[in-house]
PDB file of C-alpha atoms in Angstrom:
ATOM      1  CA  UNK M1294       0.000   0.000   0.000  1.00 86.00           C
ATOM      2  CA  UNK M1295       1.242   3.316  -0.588  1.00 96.00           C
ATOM      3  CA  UNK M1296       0.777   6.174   1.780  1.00 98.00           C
ATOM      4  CA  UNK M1297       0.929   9.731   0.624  1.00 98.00           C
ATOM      5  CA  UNK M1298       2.226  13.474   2.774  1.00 98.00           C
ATOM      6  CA  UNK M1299       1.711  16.424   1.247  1.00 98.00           C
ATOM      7  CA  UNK M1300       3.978  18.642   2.823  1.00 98.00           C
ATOM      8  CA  UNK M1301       3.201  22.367   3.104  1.00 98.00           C
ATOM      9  CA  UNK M1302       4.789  25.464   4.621  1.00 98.00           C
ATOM     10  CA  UNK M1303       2.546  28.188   5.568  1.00 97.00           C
ATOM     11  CA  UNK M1304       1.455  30.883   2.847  1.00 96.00           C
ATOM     12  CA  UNK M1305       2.675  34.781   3.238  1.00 94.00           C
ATOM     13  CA  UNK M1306       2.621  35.978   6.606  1.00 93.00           C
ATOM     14  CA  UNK M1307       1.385  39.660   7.554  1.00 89.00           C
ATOM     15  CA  UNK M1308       4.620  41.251   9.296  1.00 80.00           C
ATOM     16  CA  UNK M1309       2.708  44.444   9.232  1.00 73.00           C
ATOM     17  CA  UNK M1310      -0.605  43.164  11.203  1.00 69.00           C
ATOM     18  CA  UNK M1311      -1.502  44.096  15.146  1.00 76.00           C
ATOM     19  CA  UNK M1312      -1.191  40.698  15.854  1.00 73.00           C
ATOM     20  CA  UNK M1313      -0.007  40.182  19.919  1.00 77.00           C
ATOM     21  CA  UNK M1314       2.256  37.539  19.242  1.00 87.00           C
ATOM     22  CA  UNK M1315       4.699  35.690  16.437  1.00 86.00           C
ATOM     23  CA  UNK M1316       2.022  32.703  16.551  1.00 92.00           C
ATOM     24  CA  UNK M1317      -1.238  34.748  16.388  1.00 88.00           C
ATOM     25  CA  UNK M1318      -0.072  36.501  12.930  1.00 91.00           C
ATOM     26  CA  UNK M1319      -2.114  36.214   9.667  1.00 94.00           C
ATOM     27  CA  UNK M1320      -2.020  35.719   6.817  1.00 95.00           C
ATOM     28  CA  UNK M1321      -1.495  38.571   4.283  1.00 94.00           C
ATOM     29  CA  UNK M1322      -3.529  39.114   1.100  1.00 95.00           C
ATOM     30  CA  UNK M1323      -0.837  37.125  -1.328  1.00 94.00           C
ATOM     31  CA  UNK M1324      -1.048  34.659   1.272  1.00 96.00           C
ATOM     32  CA  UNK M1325      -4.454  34.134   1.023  1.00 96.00           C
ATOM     33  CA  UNK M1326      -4.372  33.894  -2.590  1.00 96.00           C
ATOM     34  CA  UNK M1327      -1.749  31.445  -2.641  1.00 97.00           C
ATOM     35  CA  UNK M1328      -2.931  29.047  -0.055  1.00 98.00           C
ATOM     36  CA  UNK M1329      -6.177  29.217  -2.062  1.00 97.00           C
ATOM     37  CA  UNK M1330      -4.521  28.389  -5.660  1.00 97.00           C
ATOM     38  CA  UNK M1331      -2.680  25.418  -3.268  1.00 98.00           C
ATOM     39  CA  UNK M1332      -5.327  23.578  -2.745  1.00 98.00           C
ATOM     40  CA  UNK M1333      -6.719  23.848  -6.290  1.00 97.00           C
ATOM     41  CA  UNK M1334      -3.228  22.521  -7.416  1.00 97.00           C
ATOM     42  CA  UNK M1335      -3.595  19.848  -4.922  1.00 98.00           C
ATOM     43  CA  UNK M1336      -6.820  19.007  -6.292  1.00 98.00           C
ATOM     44  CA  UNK M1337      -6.033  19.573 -10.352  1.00 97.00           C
ATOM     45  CA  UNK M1338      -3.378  16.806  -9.452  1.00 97.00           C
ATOM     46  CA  UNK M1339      -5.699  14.713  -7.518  1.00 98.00           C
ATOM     47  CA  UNK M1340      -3.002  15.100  -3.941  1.00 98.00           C
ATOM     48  CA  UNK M1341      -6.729  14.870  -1.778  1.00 98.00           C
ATOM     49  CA  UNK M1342      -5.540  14.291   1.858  1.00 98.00           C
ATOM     50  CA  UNK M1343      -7.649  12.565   4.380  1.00 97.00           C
ATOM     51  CA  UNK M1344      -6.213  13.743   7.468  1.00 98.00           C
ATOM     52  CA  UNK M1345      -5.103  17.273   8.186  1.00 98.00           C
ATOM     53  CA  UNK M1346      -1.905  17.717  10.745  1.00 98.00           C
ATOM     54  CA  UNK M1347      -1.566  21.498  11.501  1.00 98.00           C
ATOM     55  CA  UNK M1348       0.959  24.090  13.320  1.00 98.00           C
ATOM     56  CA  UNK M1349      -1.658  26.109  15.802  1.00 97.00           C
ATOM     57  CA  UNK M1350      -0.346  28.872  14.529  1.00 97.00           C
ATOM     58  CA  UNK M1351      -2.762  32.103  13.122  1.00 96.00           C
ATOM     59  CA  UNK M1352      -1.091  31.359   9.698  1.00 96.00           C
ATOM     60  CA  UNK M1353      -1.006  27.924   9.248  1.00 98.00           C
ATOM     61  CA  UNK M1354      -5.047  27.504  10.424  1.00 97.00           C
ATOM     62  CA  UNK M1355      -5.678  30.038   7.733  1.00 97.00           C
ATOM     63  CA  UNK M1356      -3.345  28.397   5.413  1.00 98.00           C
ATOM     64  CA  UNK M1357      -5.409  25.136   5.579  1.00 98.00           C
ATOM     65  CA  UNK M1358      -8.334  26.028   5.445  1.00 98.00           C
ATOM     66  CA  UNK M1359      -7.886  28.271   2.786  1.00 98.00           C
ATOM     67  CA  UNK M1360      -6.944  25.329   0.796  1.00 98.00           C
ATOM     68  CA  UNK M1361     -10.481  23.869   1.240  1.00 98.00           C
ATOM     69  CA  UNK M1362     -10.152  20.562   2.147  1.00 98.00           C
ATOM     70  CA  UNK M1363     -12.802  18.521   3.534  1.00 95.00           C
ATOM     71  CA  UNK M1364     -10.712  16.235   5.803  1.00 97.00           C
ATOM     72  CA  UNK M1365     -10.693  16.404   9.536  1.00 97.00           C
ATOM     73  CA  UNK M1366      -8.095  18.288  10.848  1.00 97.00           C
ATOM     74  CA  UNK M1367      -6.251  18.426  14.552  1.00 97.00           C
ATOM     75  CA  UNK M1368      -4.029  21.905  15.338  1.00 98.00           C
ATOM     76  CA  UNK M1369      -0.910  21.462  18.115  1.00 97.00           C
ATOM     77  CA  UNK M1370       1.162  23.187  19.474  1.00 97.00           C
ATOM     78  CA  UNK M1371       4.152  21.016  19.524  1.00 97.00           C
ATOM     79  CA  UNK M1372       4.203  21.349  15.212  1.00 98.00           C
ATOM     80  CA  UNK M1373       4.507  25.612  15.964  1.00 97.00           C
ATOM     81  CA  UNK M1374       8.254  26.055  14.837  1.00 95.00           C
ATOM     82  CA  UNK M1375       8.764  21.957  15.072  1.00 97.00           C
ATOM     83  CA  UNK M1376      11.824  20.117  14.515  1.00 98.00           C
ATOM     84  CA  UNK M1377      12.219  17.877  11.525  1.00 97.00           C
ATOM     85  CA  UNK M1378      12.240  14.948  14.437  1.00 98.00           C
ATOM     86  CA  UNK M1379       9.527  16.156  15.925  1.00 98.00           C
ATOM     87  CA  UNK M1380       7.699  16.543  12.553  1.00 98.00           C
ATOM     88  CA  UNK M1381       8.607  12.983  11.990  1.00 98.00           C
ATOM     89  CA  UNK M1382       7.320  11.422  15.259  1.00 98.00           C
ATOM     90  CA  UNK M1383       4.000  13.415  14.450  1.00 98.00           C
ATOM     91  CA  UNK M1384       3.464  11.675  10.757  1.00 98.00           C
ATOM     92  CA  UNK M1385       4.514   8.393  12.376  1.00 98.00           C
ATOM     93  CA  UNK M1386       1.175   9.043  14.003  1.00 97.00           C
ATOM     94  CA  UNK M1387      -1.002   9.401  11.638  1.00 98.00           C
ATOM     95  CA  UNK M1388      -4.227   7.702  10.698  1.00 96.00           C
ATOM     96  CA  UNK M1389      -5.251   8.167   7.183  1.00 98.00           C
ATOM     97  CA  UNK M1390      -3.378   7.122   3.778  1.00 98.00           C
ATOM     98  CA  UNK M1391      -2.927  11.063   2.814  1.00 98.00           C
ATOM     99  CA  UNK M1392      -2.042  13.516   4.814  1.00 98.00           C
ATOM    100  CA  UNK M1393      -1.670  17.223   4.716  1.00 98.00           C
ATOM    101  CA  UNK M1394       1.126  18.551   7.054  1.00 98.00           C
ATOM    102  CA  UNK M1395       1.460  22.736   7.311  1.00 98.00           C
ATOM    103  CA  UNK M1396       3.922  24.014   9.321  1.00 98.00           C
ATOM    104  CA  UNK M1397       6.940  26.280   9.534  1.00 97.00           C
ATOM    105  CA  UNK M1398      10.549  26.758   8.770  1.00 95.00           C
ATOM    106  CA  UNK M1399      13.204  26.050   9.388  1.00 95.00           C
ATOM    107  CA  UNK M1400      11.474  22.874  10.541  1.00 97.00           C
ATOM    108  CA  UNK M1401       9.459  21.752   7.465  1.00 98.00           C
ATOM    109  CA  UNK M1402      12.640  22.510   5.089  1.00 97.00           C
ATOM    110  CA  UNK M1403      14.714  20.177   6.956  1.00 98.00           C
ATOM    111  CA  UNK M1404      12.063  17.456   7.236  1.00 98.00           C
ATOM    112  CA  UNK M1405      11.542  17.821   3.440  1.00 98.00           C
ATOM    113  CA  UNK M1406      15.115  17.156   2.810  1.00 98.00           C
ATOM    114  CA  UNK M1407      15.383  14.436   4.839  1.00 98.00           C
ATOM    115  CA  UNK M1408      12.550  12.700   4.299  1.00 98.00           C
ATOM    116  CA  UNK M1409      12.581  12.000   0.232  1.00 98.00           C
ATOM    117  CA  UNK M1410      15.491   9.368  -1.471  1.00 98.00           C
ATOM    118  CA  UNK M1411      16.327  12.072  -3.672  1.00 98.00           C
ATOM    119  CA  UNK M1412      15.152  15.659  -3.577  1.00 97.00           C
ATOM    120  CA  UNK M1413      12.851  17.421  -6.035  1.00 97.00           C
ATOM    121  CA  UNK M1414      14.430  18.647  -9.500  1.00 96.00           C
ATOM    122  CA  UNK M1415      13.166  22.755  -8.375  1.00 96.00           C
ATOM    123  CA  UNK M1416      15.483  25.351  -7.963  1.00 95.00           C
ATOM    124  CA  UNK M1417      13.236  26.286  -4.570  1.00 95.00           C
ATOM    125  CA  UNK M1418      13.318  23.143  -2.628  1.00 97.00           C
ATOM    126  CA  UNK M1419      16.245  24.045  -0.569  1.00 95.00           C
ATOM    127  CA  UNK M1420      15.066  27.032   0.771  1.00 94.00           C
ATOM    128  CA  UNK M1421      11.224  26.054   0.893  1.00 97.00           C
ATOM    129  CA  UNK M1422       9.492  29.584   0.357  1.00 97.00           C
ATOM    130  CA  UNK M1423       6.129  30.145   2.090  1.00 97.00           C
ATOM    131  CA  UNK M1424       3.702  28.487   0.425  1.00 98.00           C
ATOM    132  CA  UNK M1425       6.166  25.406  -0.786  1.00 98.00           C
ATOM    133  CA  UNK M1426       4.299  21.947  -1.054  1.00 98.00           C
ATOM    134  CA  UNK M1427       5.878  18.906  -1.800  1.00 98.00           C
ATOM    135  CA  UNK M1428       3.880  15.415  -1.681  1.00 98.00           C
ATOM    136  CA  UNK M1429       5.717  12.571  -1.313  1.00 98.00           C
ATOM    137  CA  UNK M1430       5.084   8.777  -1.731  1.00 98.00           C
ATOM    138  CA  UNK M1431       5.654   6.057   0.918  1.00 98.00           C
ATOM    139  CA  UNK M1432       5.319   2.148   0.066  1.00 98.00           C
ATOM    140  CA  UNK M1433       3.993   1.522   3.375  1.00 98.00           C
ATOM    141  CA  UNK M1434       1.364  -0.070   4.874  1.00 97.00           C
ATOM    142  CA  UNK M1435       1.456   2.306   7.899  1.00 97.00           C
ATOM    143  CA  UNK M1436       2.407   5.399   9.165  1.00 98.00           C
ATOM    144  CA  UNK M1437       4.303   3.942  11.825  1.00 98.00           C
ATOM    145  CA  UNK M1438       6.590   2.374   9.238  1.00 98.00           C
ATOM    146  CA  UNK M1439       7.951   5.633   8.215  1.00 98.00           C
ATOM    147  CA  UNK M1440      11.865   5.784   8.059  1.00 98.00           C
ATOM    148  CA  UNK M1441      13.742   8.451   6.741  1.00 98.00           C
ATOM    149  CA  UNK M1442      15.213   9.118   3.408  1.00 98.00           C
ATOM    150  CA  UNK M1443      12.261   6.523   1.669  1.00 98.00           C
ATOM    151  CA  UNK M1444       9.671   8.994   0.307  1.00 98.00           C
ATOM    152  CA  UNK M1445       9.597   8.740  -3.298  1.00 98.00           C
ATOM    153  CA  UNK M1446       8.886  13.292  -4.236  1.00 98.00           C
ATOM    154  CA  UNK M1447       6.095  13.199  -6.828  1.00 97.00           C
ATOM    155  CA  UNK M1448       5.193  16.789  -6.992  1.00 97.00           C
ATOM    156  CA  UNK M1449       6.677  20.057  -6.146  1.00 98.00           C
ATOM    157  CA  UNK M1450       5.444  23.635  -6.377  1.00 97.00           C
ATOM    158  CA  UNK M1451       5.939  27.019  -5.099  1.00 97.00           C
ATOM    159  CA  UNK M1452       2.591  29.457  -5.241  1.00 96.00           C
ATOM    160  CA  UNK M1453       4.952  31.936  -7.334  1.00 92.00           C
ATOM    161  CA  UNK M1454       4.543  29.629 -10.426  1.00 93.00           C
ATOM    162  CA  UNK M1455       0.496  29.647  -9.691  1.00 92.00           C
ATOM    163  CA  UNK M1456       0.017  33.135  -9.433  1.00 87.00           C
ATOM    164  CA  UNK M1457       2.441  33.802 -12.360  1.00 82.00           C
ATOM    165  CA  UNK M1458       5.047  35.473 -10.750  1.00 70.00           C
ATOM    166  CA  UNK M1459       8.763  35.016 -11.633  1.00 65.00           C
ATOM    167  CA  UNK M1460      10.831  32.825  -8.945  1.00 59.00           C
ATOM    168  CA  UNK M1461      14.150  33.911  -8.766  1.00 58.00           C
ATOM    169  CA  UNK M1462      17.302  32.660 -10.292  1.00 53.00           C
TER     170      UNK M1462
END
């Protein structure tokens, strides 16, 4: 059986916002638009998770459900700023064959290298923008089978390439 993680760092962040706090902060407007032309990506591609692992962060809640998926979804603390081990013992977790993981740097950039055989061909992956989603493949039968370095990247984007902006060279 194969078991899929699509793997997404939080859309643009409002520096400029009231918020009291790092973790309350929003989203800002080409945040919103990109986490919304995410999840019609996701779903153009047919990457439909099942299960929803989130930061409890302002920006990542708004990040997921801007992406307007229908799966049930679980917010925690201990994925705000994560390490890529702690990321891992969280998918290890899981329930459901796809999940959707949003979260932040530098956290989710080292879990995304880590985690594949061989890294994306995209001249973003090492510095995983906001916004970045990569889904990887797993042939296992359960999450708790995870091991690092064994996710087969299928799919990488950057919301720069959806909204037709340039990425950089």
């Amino acid at each position: 059986m194969t078991r899929t993680l699509i793997l997404t760092r939080h859309a643009k962040s409002a520096w400029d916002s009231n918020s009291p706090s790092d973790h309350a902060r929003p989203l800002n407007k080409r945040g919103r638009r990109s986490a919304k032309a995410l999840g019609e990506w996701l779903r153009q591609h047919n990457h439909i998770p099942d299960q929803i692992l989130s930061s409890s962060s302002q920006r990542t809640r708004e990040t997921q459900a801007l992406m307007g998926f229908e799966a049930p979804a679980s917010f925690s603390e201990r994925l705000y700023h994560a390490s890529s081990e702690i990321l891992f013992q969280a998918l290890r977790e899981a329930e459901h064959q796809s999940v959707l993981l949003v979260t932040h740097n530098p956290g989710i950039a080292a879990f995304a290298h880590a985690i594949v055989a061989a890294p994306p061909d995209h001249v973003r992956f090492d510095d995983y923008p906001t916004g970045a989603t990569l889904v990887v493949q797993f042939d296992i039968d359960s999450w708790s089978q995870l091991s690092w370095s064994s996710g087969r990247a299928v799919d990488f984007i950057v919301p720069r390439e959806l909204l037709g902006e340039e990425l950089p060279a």
